[in-house]
Tab-separated table of C-alpha atoms in Angstrom:
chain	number	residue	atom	x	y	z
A	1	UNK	CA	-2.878	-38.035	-209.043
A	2	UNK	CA	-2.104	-34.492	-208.127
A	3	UNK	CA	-5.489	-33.782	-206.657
A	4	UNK	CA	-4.997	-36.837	-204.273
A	5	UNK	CA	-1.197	-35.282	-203.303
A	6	UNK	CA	-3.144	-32.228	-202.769
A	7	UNK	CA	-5.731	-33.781	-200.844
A	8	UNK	CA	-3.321	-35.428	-198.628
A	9	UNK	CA	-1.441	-32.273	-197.626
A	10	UNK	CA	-4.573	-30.255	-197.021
A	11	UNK	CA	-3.714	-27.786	-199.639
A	12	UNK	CA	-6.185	-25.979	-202.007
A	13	UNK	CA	-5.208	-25.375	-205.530
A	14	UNK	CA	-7.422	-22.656	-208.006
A	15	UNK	CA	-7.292	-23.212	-211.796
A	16	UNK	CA	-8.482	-21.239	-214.238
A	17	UNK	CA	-8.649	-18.133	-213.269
A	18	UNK	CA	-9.833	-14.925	-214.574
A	19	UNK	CA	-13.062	-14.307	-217.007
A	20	UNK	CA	-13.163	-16.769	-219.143
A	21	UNK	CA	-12.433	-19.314	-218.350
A	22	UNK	CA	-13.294	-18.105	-214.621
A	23	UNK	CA	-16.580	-16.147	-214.041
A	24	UNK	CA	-19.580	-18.186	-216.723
A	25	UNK	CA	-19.522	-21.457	-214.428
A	26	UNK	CA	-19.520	-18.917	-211.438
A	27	UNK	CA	-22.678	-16.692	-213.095
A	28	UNK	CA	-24.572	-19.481	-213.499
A	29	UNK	CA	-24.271	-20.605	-209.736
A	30	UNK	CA	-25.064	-17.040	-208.832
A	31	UNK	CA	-28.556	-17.600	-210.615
A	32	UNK	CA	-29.109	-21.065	-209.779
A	33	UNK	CA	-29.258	-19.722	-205.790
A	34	UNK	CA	-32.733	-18.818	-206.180
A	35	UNK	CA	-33.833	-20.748	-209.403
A	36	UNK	CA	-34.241	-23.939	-210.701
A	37	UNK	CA	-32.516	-23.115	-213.803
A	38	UNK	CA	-33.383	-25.373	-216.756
A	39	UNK	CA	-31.621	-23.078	-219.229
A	40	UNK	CA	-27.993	-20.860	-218.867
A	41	UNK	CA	-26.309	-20.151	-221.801
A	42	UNK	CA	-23.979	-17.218	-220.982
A	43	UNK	CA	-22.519	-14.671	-223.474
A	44	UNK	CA	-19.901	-12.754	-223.665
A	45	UNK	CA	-18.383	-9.886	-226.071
A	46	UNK	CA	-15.153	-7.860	-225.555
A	47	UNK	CA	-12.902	-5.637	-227.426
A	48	UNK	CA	-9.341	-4.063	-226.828
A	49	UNK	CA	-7.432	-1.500	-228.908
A	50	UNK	CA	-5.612	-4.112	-230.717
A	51	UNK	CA	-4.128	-1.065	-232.894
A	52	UNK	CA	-1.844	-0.412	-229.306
A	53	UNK	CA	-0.475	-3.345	-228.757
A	54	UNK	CA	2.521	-5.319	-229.824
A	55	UNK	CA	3.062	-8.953	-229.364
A	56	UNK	CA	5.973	-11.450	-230.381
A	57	UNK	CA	5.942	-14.282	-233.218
A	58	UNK	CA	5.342	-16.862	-230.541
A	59	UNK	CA	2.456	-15.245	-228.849
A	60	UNK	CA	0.758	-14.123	-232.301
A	61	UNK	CA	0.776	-18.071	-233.389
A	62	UNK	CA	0.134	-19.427	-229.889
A	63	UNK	CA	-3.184	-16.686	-230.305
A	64	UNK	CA	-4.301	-18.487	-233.492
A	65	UNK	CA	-3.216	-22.081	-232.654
A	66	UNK	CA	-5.654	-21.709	-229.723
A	67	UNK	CA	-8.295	-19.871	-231.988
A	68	UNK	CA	-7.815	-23.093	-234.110
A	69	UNK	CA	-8.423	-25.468	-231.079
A	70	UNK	CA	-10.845	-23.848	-230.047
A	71	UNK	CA	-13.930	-26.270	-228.409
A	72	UNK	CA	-17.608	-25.828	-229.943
A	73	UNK	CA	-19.120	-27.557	-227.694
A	74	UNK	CA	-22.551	-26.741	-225.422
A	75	UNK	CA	-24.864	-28.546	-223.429
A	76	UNK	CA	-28.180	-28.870	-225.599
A	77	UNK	CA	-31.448	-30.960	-225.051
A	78	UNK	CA	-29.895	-32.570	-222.132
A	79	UNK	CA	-26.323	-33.810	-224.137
A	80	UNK	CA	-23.254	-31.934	-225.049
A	81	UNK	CA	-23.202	-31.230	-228.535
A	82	UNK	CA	-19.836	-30.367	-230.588
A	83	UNK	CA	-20.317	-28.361	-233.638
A	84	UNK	CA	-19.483	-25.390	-234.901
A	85	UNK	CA	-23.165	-24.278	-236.146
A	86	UNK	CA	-23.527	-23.469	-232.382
A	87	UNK	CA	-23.377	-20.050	-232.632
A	88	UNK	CA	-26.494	-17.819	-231.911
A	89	UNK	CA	-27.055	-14.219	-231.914
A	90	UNK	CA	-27.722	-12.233	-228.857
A	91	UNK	CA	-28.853	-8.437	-227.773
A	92	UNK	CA	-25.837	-7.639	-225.263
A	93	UNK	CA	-28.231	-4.160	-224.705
A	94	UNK	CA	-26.771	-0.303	-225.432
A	95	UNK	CA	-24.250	-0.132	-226.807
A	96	UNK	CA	-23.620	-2.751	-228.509
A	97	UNK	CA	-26.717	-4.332	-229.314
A	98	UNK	CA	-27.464	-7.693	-231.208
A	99	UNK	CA	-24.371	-9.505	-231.883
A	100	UNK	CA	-23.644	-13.093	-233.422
A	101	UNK	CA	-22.318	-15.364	-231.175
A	102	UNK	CA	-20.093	-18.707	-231.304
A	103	UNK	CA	-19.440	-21.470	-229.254
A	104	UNK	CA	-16.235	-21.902	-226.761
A	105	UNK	CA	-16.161	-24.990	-224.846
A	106	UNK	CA	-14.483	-24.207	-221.226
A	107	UNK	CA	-13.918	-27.588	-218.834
A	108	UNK	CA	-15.942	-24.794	-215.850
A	109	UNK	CA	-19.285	-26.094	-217.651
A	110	UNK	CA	-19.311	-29.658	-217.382
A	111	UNK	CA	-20.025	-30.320	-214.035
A	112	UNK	CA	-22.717	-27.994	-213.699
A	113	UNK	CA	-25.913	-30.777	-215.316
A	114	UNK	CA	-24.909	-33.088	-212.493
A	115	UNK	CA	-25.362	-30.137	-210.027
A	116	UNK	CA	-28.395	-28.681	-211.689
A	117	UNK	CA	-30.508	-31.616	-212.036
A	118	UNK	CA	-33.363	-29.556	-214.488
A	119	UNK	CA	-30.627	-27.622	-216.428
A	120	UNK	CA	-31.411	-28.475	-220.404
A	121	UNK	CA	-29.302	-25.960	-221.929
A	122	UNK	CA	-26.367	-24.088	-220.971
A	123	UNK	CA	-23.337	-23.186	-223.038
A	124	UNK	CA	-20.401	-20.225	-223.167
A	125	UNK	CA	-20.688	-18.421	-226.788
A	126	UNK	CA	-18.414	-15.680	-227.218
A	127	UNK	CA	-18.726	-12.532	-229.814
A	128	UNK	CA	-16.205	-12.273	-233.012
A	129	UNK	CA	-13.557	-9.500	-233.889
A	130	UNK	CA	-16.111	-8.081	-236.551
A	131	UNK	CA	-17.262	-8.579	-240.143
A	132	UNK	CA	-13.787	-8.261	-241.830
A	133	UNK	CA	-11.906	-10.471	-239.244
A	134	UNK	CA	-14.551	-13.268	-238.812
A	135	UNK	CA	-15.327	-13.544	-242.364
A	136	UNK	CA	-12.291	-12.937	-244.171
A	137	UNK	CA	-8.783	-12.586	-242.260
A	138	UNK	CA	-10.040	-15.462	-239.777
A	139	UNK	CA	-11.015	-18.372	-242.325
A	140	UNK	CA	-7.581	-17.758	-244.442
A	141	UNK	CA	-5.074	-17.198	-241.181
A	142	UNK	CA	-6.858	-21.371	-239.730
A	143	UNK	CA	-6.360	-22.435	-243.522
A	144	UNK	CA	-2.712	-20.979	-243.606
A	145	UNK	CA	-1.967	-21.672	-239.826
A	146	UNK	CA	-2.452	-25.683	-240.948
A	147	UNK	CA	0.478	-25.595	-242.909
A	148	UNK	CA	3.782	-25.690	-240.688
A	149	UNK	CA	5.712	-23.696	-243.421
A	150	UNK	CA	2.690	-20.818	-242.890
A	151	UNK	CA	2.191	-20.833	-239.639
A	152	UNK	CA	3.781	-17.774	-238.886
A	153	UNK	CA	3.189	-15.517	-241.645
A	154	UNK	CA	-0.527	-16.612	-240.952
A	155	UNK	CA	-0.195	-14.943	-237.511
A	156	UNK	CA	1.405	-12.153	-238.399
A	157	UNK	CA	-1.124	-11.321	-241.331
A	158	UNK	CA	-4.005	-12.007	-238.663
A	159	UNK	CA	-2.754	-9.487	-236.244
A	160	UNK	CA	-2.642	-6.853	-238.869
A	161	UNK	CA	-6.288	-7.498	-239.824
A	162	UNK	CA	-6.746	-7.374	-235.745
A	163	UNK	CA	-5.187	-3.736	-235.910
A	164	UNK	CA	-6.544	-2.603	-239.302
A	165	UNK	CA	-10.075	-3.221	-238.837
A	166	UNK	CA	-11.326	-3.801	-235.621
A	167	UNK	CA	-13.114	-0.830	-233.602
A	168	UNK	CA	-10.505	0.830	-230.994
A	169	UNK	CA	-13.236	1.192	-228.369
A	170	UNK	CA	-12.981	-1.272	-225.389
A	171	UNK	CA	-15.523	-3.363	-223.544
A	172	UNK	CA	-16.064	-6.224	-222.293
A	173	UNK	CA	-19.593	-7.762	-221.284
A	174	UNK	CA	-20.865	-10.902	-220.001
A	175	UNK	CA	-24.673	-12.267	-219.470
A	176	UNK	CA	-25.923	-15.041	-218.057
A	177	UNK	CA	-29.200	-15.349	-219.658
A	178	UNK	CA	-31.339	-17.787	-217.284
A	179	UNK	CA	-34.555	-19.449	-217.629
A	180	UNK	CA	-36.315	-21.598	-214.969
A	181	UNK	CA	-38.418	-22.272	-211.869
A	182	UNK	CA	-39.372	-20.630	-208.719
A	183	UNK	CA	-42.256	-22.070	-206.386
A	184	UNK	CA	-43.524	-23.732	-209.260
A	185	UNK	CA	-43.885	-21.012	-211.738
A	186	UNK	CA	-41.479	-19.867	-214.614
A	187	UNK	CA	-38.978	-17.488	-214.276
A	188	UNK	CA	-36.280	-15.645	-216.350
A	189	UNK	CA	-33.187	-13.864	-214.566
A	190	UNK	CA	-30.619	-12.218	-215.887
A	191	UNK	CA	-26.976	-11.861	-214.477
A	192	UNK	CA	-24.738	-9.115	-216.299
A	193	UNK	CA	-21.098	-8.635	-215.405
A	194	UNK	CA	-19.244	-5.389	-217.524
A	195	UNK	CA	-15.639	-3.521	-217.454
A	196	UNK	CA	-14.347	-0.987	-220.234
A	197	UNK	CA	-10.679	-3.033	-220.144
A	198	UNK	CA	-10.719	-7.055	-220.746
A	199	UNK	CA	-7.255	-7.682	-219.577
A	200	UNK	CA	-8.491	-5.536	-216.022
A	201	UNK	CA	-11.540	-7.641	-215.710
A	202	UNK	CA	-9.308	-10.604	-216.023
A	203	UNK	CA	-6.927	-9.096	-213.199
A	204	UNK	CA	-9.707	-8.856	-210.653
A	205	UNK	CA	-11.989	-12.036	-211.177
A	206	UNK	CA	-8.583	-13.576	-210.498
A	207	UNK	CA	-7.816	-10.977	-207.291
A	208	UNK	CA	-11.426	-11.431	-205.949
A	209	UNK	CA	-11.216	-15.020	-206.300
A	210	UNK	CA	-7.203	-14.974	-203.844
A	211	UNK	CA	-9.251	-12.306	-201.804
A	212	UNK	CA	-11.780	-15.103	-200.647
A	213	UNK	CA	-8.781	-17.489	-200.750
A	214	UNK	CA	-7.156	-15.950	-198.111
A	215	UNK	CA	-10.134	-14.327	-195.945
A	216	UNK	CA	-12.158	-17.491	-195.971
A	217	UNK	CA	-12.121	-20.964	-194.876
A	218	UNK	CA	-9.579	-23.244	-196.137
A	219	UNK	CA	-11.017	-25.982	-198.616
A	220	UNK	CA	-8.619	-28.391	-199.550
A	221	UNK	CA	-8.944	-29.655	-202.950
A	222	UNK	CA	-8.462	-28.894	-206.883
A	223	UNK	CA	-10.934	-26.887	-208.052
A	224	UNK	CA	-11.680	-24.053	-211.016
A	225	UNK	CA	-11.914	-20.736	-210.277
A	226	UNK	CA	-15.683	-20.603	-211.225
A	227	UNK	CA	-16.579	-23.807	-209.283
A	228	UNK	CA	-14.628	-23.025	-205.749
A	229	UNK	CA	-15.553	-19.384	-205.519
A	230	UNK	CA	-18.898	-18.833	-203.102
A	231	UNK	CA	-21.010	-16.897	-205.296
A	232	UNK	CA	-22.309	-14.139	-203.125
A	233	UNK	CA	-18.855	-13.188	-201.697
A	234	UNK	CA	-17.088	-13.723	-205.162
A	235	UNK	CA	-19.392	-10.863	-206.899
A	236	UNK	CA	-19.288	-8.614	-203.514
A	237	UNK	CA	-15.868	-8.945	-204.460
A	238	UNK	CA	-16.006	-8.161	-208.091
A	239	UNK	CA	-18.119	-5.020	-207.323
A	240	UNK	CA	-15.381	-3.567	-204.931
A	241	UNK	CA	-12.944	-3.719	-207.413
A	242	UNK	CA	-14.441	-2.070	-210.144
A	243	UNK	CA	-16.602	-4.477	-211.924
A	244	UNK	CA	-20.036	-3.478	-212.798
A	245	UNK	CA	-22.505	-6.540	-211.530
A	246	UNK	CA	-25.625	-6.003	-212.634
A	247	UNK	CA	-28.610	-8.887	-211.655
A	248	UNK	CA	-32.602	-9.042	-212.820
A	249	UNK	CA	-35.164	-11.522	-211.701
A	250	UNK	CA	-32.862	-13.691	-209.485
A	251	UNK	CA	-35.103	-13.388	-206.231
């Protein structure tokens, strides 16, 4: 219903914007330009100095509620699977090396095997907080954050793990690692997008994305940030604002 309002009014509307959700859907598009790409899982690993920052009750249990929402799903042999074995492990390169992975489902994906017609595999699988956090402070803070009465002492204990023992370095990394077919033959390319602050890469995937907005062409519509973004000027974009784009094999 509000597409069709917007529709009628010529308007354009962008959701989702930022890195993720905002730039996997868009990575993979990037490849696809000169590939048929039968698989694009894309990866992703980030840290902040969670030892520097503050935040309220509500935002530490909104943080976990969503953590406990949190969609497992990826597009496998041709179907979308939902499980939380989908996790993988992945060599994000110096310096942070081989790092275990887990799914997060992001609505950016699903339109993309009814644009790729060979695309078998693709998926959005996101690093953890480290050993302590994922395998300790995580599993008790979801137990505890099930119970009303525990909700919030669950999020406040999880936020002290955060601060206690996670690394204070910052990153954040994302790879689209593709596999398909040029002229016939098999080909693998590789899409890498990187910034030392998360919340900074957030800023300008969303700022590249109004940059286009307003320089370009009006499309009217309801569209994600990943799916109305033109690939080519969206990372000339990203690369002018500080974003380090970084591509191998794509042509």
């Amino acid at each position: 219903a509000n597409e069709a309002d917007i529709l009628r009014h010529g308007l354009q509307f962008v959701s989702d914007g930022g890195f993720h959700p905002g730039l996997p859907a868009a990575m993979i598009r990037r490849l696809s330009a000169g590939i048929e790409l039968t698989h694009a899982p894309v990866y992703a690993s980030f840290n902040v100095d969670w030892s520097r920052l503050s935040f309220g009750p509500s935002a530490a249990e909104d943080f976990v509620t969503e953590l406990r929402e949190m969609d497992p799903s990826v597009f496998r042999d041709g179907r979308w699977v939902r499980s939380w074995r989908n996790a993988r492990d992945f060599d994000f390169g110096p310096p942070l090396g081989r790092r275990q992975t887990i799914a997060m489902g992001i609505e950016e994906l699903r339109s993309l095997p009814d644009r790729l017609p060979r695309l078998q595999d693709t998926g959005f699988y996101i690093g953890g907080f480290g050993p302590a956090v994922d395998y300790v402070a995580l599993p008790i803070a979801m137990l505890a954050a099930s119970l009303p009465p525990l909700r919030r002492l669950a999020a406040a204990g999880f936020f002290a793990a955060l601060k206690r023992w996670t690394r204070h370095e910052e990153w954040t990394v994302l790879v689209c690692d593709g596999r398909g077919v040029r002229d016939g033959a098999p080909v693998a390319a590789r899409l890498r997008v990187s910034h030392d602050d998360p919340y900074e890469l957030t800023a300008i995937a969303a700022a590249a994305c109004v940059r286009e907005m307003i320089r370009g062409e009006r499309r009217p519509g309801l569209l994600p940030q990943a799916l109305y973004v033109d690939p080519d000027i969206f990372f000339g974009n990203l690369r002018d604002m500080g974003a380090k784009v970084e591509e191998i094999g794509r042509a």
